[in-house]
Coordinates of C-alpha atoms and ligand atoms in Angstrom, one line a residue:
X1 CA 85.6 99.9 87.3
X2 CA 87.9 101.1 90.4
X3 CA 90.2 103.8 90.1
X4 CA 93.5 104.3 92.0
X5 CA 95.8 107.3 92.1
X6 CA 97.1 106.1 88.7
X7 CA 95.8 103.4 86.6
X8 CA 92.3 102.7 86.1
X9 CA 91.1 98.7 86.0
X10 CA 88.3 97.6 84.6
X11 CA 86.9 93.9 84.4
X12 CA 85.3 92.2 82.0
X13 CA 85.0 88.1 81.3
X14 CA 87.8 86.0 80.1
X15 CA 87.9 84.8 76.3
X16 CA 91.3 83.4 76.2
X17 CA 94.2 83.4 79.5
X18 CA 97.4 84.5 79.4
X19 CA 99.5 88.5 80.0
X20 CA 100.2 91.4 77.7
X21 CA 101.8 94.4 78.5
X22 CA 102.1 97.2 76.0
X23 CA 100.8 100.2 74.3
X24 CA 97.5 101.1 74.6
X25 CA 95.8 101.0 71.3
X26 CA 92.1 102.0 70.6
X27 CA 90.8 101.1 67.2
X28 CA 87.3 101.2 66.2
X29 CA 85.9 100.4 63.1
X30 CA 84.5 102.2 61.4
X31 CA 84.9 104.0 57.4
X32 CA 86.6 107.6 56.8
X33 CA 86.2 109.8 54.2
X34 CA 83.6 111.4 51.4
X35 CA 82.9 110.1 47.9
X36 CA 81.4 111.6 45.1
X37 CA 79.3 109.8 43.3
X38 CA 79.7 109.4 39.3
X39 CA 77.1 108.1 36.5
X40 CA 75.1 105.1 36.9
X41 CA 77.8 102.9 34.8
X42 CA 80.6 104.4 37.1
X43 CA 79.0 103.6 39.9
X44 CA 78.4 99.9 38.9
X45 CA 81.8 99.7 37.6
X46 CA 83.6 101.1 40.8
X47 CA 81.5 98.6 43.4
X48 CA 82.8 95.4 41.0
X49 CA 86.1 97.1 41.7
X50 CA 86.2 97.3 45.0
X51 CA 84.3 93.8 45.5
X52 CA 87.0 92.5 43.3
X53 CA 89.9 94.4 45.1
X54 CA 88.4 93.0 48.5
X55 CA 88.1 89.8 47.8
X56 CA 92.2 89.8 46.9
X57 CA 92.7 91.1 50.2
X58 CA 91.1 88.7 52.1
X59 CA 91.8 85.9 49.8
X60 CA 95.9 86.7 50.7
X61 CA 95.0 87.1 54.4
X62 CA 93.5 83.6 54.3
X63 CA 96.4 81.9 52.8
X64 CA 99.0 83.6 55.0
X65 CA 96.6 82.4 58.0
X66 CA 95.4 79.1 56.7
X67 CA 93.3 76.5 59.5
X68 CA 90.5 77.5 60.9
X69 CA 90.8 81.5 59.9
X70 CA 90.8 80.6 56.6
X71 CA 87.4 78.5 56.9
X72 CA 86.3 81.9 59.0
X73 CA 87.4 84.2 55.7
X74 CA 85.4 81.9 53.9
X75 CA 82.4 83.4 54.9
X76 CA 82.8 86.8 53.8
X77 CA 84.4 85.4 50.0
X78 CA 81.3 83.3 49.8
X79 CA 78.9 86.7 50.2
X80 CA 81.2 88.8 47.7
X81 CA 80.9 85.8 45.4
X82 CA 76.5 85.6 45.8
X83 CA 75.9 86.7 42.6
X84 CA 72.2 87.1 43.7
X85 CA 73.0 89.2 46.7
X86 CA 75.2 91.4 44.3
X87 CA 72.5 91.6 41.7
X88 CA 69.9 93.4 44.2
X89 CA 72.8 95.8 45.1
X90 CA 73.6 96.3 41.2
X91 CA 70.0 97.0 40.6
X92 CA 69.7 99.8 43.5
X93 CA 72.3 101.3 41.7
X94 CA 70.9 100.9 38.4
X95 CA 68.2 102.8 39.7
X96 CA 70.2 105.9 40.4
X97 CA 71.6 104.8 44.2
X98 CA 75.6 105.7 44.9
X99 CA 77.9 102.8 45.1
X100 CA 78.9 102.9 48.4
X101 CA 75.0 103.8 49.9
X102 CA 74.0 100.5 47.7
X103 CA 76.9 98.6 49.1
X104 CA 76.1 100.2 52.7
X105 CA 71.9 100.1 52.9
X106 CA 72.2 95.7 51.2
X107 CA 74.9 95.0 53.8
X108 CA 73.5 96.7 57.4
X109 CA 70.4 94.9 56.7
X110 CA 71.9 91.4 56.4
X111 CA 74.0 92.9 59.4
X112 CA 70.8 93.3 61.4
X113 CA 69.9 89.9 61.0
X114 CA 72.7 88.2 62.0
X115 CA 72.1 90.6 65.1
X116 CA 69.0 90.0 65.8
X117 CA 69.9 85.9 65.7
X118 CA 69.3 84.2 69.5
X119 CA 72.2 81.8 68.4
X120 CA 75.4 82.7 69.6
X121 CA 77.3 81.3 66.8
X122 CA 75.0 83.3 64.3
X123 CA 75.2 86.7 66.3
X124 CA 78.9 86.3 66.3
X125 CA 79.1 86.7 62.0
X126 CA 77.8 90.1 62.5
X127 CA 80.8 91.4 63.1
X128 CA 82.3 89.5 60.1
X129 CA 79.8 91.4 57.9
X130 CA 80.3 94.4 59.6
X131 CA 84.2 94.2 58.4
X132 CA 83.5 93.1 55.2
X133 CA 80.8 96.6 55.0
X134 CA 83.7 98.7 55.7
X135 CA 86.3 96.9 53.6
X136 CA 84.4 97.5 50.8
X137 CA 84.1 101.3 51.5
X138 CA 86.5 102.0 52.5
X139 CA 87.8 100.9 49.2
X140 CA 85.1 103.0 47.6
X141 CA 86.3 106.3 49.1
X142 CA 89.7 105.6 48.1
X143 CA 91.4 103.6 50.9
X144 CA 93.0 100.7 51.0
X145 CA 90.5 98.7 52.8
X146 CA 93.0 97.8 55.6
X147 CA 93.1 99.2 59.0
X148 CA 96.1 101.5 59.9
X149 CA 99.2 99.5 61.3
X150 CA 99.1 98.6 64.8
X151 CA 102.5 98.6 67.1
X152 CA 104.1 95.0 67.6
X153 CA 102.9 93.9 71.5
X154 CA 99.9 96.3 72.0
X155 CA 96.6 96.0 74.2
X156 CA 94.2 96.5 71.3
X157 CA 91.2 97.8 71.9
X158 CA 87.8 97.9 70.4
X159 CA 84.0 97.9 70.7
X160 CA 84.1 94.4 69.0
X161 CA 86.5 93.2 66.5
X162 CA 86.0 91.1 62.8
X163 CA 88.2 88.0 62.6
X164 CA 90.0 89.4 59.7
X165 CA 90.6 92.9 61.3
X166 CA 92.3 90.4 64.0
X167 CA 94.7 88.4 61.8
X168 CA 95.5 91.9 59.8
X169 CA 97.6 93.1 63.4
X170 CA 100.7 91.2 63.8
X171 CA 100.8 89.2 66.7
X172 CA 104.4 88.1 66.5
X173 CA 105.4 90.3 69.3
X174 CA 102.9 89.2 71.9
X175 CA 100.1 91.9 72.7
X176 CA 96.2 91.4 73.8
X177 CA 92.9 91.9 73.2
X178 CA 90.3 93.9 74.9
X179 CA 86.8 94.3 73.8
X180 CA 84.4 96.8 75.7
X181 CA 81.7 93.9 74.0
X182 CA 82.0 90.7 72.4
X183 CA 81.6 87.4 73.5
X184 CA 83.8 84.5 74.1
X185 CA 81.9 82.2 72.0
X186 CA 83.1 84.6 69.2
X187 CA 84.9 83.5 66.6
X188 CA 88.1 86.0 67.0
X189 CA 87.9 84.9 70.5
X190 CA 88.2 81.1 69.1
X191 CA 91.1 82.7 66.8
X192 CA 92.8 84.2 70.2
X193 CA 93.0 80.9 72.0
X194 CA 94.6 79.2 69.1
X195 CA 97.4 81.5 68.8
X196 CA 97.4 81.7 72.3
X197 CA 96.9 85.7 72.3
X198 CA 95.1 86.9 76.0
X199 CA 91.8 88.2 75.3
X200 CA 88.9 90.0 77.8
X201 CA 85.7 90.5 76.7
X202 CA 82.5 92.6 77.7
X203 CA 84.7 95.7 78.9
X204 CA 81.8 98.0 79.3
X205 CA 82.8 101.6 78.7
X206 CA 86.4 102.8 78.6
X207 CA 88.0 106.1 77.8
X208 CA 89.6 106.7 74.7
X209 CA 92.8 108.0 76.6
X210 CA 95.7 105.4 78.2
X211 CA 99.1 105.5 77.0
X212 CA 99.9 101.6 78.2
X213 CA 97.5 98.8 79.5
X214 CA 97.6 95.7 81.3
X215 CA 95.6 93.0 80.4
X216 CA 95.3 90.2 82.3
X217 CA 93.3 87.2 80.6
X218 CA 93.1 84.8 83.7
X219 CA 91.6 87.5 85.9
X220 CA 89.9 89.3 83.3
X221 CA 91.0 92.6 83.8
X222 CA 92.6 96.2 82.2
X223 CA 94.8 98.2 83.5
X224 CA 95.3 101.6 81.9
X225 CA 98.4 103.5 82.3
X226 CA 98.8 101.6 85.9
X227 CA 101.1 102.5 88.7
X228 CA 104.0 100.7 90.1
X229 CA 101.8 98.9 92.6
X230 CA 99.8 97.2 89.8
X231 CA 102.6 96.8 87.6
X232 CA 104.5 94.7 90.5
X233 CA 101.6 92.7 90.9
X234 CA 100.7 91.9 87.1
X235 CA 104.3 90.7 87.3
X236 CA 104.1 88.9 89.6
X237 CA 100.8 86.9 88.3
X238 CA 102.3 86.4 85.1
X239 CA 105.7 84.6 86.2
X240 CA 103.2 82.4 88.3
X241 CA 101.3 81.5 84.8
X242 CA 104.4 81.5 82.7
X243 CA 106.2 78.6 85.4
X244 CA 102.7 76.8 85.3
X245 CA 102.7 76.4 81.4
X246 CA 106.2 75.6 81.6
X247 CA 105.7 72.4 83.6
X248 CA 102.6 71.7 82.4
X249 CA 104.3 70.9 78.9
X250 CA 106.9 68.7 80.5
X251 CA 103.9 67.1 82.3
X252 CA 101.9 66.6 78.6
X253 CA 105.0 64.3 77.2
X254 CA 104.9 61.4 80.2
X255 CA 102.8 58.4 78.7
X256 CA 100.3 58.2 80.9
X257 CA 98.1 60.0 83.9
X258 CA 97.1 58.2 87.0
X259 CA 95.3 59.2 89.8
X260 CA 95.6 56.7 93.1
X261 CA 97.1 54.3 91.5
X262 CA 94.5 54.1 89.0
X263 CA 95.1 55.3 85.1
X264 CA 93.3 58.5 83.6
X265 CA 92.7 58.0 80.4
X266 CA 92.7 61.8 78.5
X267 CA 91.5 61.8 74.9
X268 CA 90.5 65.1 73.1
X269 CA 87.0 66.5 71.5
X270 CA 87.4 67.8 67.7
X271 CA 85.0 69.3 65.5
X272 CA 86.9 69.3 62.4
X273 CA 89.7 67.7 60.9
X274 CA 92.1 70.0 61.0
X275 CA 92.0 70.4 64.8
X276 CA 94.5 67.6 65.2
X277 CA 97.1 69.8 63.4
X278 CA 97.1 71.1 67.4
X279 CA 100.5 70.7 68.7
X280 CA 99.4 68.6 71.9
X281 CA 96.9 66.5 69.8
X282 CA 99.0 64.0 69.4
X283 CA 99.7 63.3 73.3
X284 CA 95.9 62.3 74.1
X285 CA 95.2 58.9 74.2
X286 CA 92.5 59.1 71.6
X287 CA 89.3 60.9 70.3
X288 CA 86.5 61.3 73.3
X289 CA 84.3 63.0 70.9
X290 CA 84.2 64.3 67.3
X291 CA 81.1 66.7 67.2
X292 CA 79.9 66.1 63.3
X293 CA 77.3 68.5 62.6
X294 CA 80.4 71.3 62.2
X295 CA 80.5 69.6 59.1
X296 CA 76.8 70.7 58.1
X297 CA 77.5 74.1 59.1
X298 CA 80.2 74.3 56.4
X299 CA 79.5 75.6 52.8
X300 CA 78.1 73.7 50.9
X301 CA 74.9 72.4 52.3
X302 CA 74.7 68.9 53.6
X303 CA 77.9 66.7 53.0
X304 CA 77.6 63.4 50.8
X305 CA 78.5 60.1 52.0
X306 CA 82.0 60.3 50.1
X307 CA 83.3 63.6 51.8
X308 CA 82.2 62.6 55.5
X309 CA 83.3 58.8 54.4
X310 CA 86.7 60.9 54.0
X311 CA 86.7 63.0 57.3
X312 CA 85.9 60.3 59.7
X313 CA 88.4 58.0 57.6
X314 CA 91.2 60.9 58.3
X315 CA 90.6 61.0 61.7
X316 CA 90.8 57.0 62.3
X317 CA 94.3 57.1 60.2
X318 CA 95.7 60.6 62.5
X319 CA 94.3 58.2 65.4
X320 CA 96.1 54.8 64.7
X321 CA 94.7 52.4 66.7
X322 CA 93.9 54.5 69.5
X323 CA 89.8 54.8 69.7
X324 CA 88.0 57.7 68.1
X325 CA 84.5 58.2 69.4
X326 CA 82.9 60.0 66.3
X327 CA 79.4 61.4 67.4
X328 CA 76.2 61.5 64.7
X329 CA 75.1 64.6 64.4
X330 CA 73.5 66.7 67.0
X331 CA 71.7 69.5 65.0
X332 CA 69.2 71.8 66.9
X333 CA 69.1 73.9 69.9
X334 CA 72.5 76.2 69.6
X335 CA 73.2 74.6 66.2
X336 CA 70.6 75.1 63.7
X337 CA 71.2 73.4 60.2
X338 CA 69.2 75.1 57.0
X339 CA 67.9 72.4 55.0
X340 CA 67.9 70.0 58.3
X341 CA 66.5 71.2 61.5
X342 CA 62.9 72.5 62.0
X343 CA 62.1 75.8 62.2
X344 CA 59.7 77.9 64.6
X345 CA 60.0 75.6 67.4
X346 CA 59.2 77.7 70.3
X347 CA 61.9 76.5 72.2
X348 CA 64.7 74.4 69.9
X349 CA 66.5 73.1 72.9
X350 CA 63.9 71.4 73.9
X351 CA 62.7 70.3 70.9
X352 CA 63.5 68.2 67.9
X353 CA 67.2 67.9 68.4
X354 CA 70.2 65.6 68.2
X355 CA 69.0 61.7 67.7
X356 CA 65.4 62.8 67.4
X357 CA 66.2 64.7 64.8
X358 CA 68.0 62.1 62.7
X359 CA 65.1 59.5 63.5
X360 CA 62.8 62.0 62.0
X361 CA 65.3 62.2 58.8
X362 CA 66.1 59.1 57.6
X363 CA 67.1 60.2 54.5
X364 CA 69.8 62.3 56.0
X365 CA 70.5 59.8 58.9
X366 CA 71.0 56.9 56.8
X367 CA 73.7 59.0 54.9
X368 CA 76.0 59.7 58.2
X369 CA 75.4 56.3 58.8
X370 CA 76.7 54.6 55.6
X371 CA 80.1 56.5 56.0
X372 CA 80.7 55.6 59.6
X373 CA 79.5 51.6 58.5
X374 CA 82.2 51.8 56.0
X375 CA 84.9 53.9 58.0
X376 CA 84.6 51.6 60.8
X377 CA 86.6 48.6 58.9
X378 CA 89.6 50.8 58.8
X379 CA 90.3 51.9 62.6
X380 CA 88.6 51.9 66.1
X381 CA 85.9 53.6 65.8
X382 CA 83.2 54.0 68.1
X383 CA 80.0 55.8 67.3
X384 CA 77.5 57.8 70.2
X385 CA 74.2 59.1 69.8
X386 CA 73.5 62.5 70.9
X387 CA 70.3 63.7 73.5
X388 CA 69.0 60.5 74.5
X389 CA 66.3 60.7 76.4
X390 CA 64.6 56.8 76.4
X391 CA 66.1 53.6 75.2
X392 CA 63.6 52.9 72.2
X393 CA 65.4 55.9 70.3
X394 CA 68.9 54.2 70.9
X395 CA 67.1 50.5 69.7
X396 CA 65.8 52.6 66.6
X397 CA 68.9 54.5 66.2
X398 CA 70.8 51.2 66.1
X399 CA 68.2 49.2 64.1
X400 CA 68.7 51.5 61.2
X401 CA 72.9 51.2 61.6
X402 CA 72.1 47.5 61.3
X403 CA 70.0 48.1 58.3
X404 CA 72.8 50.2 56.6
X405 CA 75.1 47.7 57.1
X406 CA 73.4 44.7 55.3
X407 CA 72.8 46.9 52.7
X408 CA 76.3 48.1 51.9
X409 CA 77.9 44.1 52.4
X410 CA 74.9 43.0 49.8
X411 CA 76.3 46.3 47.6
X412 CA 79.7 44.3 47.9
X413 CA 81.4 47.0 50.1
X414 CA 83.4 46.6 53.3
X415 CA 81.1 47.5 56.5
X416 CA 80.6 47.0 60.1
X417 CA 78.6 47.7 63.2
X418 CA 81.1 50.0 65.4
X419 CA 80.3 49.7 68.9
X420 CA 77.3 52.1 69.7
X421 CA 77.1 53.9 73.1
X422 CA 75.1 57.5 74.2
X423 CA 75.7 60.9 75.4
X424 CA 74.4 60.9 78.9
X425 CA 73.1 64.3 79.0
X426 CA 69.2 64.4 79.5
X427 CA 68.5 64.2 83.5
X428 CA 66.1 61.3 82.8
X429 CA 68.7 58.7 80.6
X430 CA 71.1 59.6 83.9
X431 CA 68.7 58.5 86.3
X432 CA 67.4 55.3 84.3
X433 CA 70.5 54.7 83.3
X434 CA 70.6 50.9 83.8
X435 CA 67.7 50.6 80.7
X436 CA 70.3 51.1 78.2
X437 CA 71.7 48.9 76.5
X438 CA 75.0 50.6 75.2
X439 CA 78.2 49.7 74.5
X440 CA 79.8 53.1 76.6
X441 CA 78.0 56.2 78.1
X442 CA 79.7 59.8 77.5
X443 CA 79.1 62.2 80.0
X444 CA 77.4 65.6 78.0
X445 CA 77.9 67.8 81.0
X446 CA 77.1 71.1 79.2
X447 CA 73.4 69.6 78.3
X448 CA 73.1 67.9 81.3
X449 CA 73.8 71.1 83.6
X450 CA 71.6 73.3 81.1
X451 CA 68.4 70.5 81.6
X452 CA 69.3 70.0 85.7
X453 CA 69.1 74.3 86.5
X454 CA 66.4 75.1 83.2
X455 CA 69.2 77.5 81.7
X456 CA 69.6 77.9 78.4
X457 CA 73.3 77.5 78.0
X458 CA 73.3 80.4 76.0
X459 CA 71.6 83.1 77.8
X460 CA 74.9 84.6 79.4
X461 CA 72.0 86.4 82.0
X462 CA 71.6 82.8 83.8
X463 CA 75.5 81.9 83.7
X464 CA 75.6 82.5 87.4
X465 CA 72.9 79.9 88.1
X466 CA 74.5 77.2 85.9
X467 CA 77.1 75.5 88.6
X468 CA 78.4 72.7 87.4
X469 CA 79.7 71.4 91.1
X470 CA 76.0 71.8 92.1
X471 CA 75.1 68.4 94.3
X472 CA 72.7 67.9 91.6
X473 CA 74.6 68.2 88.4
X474 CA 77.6 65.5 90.5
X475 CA 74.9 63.2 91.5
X476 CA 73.7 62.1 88.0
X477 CA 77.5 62.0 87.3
X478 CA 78.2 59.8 90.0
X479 CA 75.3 57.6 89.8
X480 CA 76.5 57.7 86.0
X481 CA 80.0 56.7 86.7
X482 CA 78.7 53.8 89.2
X483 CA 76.8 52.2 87.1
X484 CA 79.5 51.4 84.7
X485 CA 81.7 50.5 87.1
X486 CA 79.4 47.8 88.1
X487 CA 78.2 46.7 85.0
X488 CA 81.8 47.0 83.2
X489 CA 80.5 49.4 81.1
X490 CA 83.1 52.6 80.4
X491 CA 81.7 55.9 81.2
X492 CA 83.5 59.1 80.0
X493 CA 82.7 62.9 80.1
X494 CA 83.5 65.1 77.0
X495 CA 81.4 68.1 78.8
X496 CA 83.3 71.5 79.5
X497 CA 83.5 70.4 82.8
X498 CA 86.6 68.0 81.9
X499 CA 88.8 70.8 80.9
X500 CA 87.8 72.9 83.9
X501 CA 91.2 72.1 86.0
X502 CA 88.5 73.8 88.9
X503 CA 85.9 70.8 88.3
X504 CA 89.1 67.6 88.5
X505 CA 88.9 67.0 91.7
X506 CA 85.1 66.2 91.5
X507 CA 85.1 64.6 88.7
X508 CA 87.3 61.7 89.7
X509 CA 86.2 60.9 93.1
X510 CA 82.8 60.8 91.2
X511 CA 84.2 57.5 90.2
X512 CA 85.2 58.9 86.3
X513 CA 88.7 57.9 85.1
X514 CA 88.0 59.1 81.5
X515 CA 87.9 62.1 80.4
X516 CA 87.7 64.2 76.8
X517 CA 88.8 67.9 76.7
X518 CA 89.7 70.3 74.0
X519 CA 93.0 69.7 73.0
X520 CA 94.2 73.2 74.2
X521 CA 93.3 72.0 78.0
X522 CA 95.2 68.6 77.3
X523 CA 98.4 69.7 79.3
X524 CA 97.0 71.7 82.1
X525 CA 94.4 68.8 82.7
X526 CA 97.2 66.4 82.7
X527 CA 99.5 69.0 84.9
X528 CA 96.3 69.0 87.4
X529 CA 96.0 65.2 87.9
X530 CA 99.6 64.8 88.1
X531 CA 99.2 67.4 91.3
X532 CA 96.4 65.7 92.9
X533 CA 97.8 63.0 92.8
X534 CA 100.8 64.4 94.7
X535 CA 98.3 65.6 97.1
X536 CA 99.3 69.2 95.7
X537 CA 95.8 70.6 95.4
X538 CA 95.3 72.8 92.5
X539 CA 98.2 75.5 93.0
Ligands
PEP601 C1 77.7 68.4 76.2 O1 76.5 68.7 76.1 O2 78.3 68.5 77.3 C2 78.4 68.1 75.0 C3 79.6 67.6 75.1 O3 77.9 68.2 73.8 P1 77.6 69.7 73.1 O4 78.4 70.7 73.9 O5 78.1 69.5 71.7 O6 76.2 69.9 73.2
MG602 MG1 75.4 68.2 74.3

């Protein structure tokens, strides 16, 4: 924190760019009032009530919001409708236990759980349950369940906040997001960038007083009730931003990128299919990667061969006949799968992950593989193979593929071998790279940064060590990049680092001249090119 005369300012870590300047509103959750509690049938009759009256509320929320809110809402319906989760509760109550301290004691320890999780993603649902806790209470003790209104264009602030308290507040007249905690890996932070609302996390204390804020999402600051000094100056940064974005949309329309002459091709990573509803989707020039174990995550267990025949078929129709790299699944590490991975490996990330994992489940494998055989007669579709680490896993990998496909043509239904290439992000398939025998290499920068500096990518403690423009990191990159330039072999990278306008520069005169970022980066990546080009630098 530094103070000034006036106006505090605090920093904290950046979970989604962009300005607000408004009221300062603190709201922490959090359940008011007393309830007395009533006979044992009462009791039972009032939590079905309330579980009842809950689930309407976030049902509506999720239609009004549809996309990818509505898949985070899902969450919480799917708990109020586990009938055995809501038996145990019914029983404490049939045994002479309050309503709300039934509702209270089942939920905080599923809360603690989800706390105690080392995944990120996991973690990030406590705060989901924590919502849904006081929803229901609040209910209980004779509330509505919804958080007070909150003043069009405010800087909101909280000790963390649920998704759905988020998509409650109406964001129609601008406003931000500050969080004394959080994480931008967070759902709500994922909700923030879509809707393009600015959003700071990992505050660390603030006072409860501050009649208007600042909050600036590029620099990752607050600003309480600031002077004129800082006020000229927030200004000032914003109408720099605001002129950026402008151009950077004109920029997004042109047909094409090129750097010295040479073209830049820009294609987007997805994880579901409903990501190309993204308004600057349909400039990229095709899919660099589509990350399919999201699909396991989803309710509803592992997917059959019909409803991921249907997915990847989607994305090959939105596509045309641009290419659409679809990657098999990459399960383990950060992304465990119930059902799937293994579990007690002292250290998942370095453990049975990604291909290895799918050569060790065959019976899942061969499941992906049959709906990418069959999608691949309808579109250009190319498939990868994630964590590669020798070339016998990608013969293996592609001597089942080739098994799957005689299978379904004798079965009488239309299949093909897709063109099969690898992520490049284990140090030693980087430095051996020659061995493989694949169709195209895609740079995994994340992995291949986490495995270079021994950091697990999601211990936020080491971020400082993990440099992506280390010498090391741009080596295997380069060495990468020249390979398939000499063996005709197309070599992409669908890592953060391609959406990291910082990281450009690097990246091409490594020799790369394809590139896959998140759809949201599409225009300032191509805005950041176009000005490298121009020998303008960065800007
Ligand atoms: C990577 O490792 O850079 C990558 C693109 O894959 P993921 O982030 O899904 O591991
Ligand atoms: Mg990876």
């Amino acid at each position: 924190m530094q103070g000034s005369a006036a106006g505090l300012a605090y920093r904290g870590r950046t979970a989604s760019i962009g300005f607000a300047h408004g009221p300062f509103v603190r709201v922490d959750a959090g359940t008011h009032g007393e309830r007395v509690a009533g006979a044992l049938a009462e009791e039972a009759l009032a939590l079905r009530k309330a579980i009842d009256a809950a689930s309407g509320q976030i049902a509506e929320l999720a239609a009004v919001a549809g996309g990818e809110a509505a898949q985070i809402l899902e969450f919480q319906v799917a708990l109020l409708e586990d009938e055995d989760f809501l038996q145990a509760i019914f029983a404490s109550i049939g045994q002479g236990a309050a309503a709300d301290v039934a509702w209270r004691s089942a939920l905080d320890e599923q809360i603690a759980d989800y706390e105690s999780a080392e995944d990120e993603y996991l973690k990030a649902r406590s705060s989901d349950l924590a919502d849904l806790r006081d929803r229901v209470i609040n209910i209980l003790r004779g509330g509505e369940g919804q958080a007070p209104k909150i003043p069009g264009g405010s800087v909101v602030c909280a000790d963390d906040l649920p998704p759905s308290r988020f998509l409650e507040i109406d964001w129609s007249a601008g406003g931000g997001l500050a969080l004394l905690r959080g994480s931008p890996t967070s759902h709500v932070a994922m909700l923030a960038r879509a809707r393009g609302i600015p959003m700071v996390v990992q505050l660390g204390a603030i006072p409860e007083v501050g009649v208007t804020a600042l909050l600036d999402g590029e620099g990752a600051t607050l600003e309480l009730d600031p002077n004129a000094e800082q006020l000229r100056l927030f200004e000032k940064r914003r109408e720099i931003h605001r002129k950026s974005r402008a151009s950077a949309r004109a920029i997004l329309r042109r047909p094409t990128a090129s750097w010295r002459g040479e073209r830049i091709k820009l294609l987007i990573n997805i994880q579901r299919v409903e990501e190309l509803d993204h308004a600057d989707a349909q400039y990229a020039d095709g899919i660099g990667l589509m990350r399919t174990e999201f699909l396991l995550t989803d309710r509803g267990g592992l997917p059959d061969e019909e409803t991921q025949f249907r997915a990847y078929d989607a994305v090959l129709r939105w596509a045309e006949r641009r290419p659409v790299t679809i990657r098999t699944f990459d399960a383990g590490g950060d992304k465990p799968v119930p059902g799937f991975t293994i579990d007690g490996e002292a250290n998942p990330f370095l453990g049975v992950r990604g291909l290895r994992l799918c050569l060790a489940r065959p019976e899942i494998f061969i499941i992906q593989l049959r709906a990418l055989a069959r999608a691949a007669v309808r579109g250009n579709l190319k498939v990868m193979f994630p964590m590669v680490t020798a070339p016998d896993e990608l013969e293996a990998g592609r001597k089942l593929f080739a098994e799957v496909v005689q299978r379904l043509q004798a079965e009488g239904i239309a299949a093909m071998l897709p063109e099969l290439g690898i992520m490049v992000e284990v140090p030693a398939a980087a430095l051996a790279i020659a061995s493989f025998k694949a169709a195209f290499f895609s740079i995994g920068s994340n992995d291949l940064a986490q495995y270079i500096f021994a950091c697990d990518r999601s211990n936020g403690a080491l971020a400082s060590l993990v440099n992506p423009l280390h010498p090391a990191v741009l080596e295997l990159i380069a060495r990468t990049a020249e390979h398939g330039r000499r063996s005709g072999i197309s070599v992409s990278l669908c890592g953060d680092m391609a959406s990291d306008p910082r990281c450009l520069s690097a990246l091409l005169n490594c020799g790369l001249r394809e590139l896959s970022v998140n759809a949201s980066a599409l225009a300032q990546i191509k805005q950041t090119i176009d000005r490298l080009s121009s020998g303008a630098g960065l800007g």
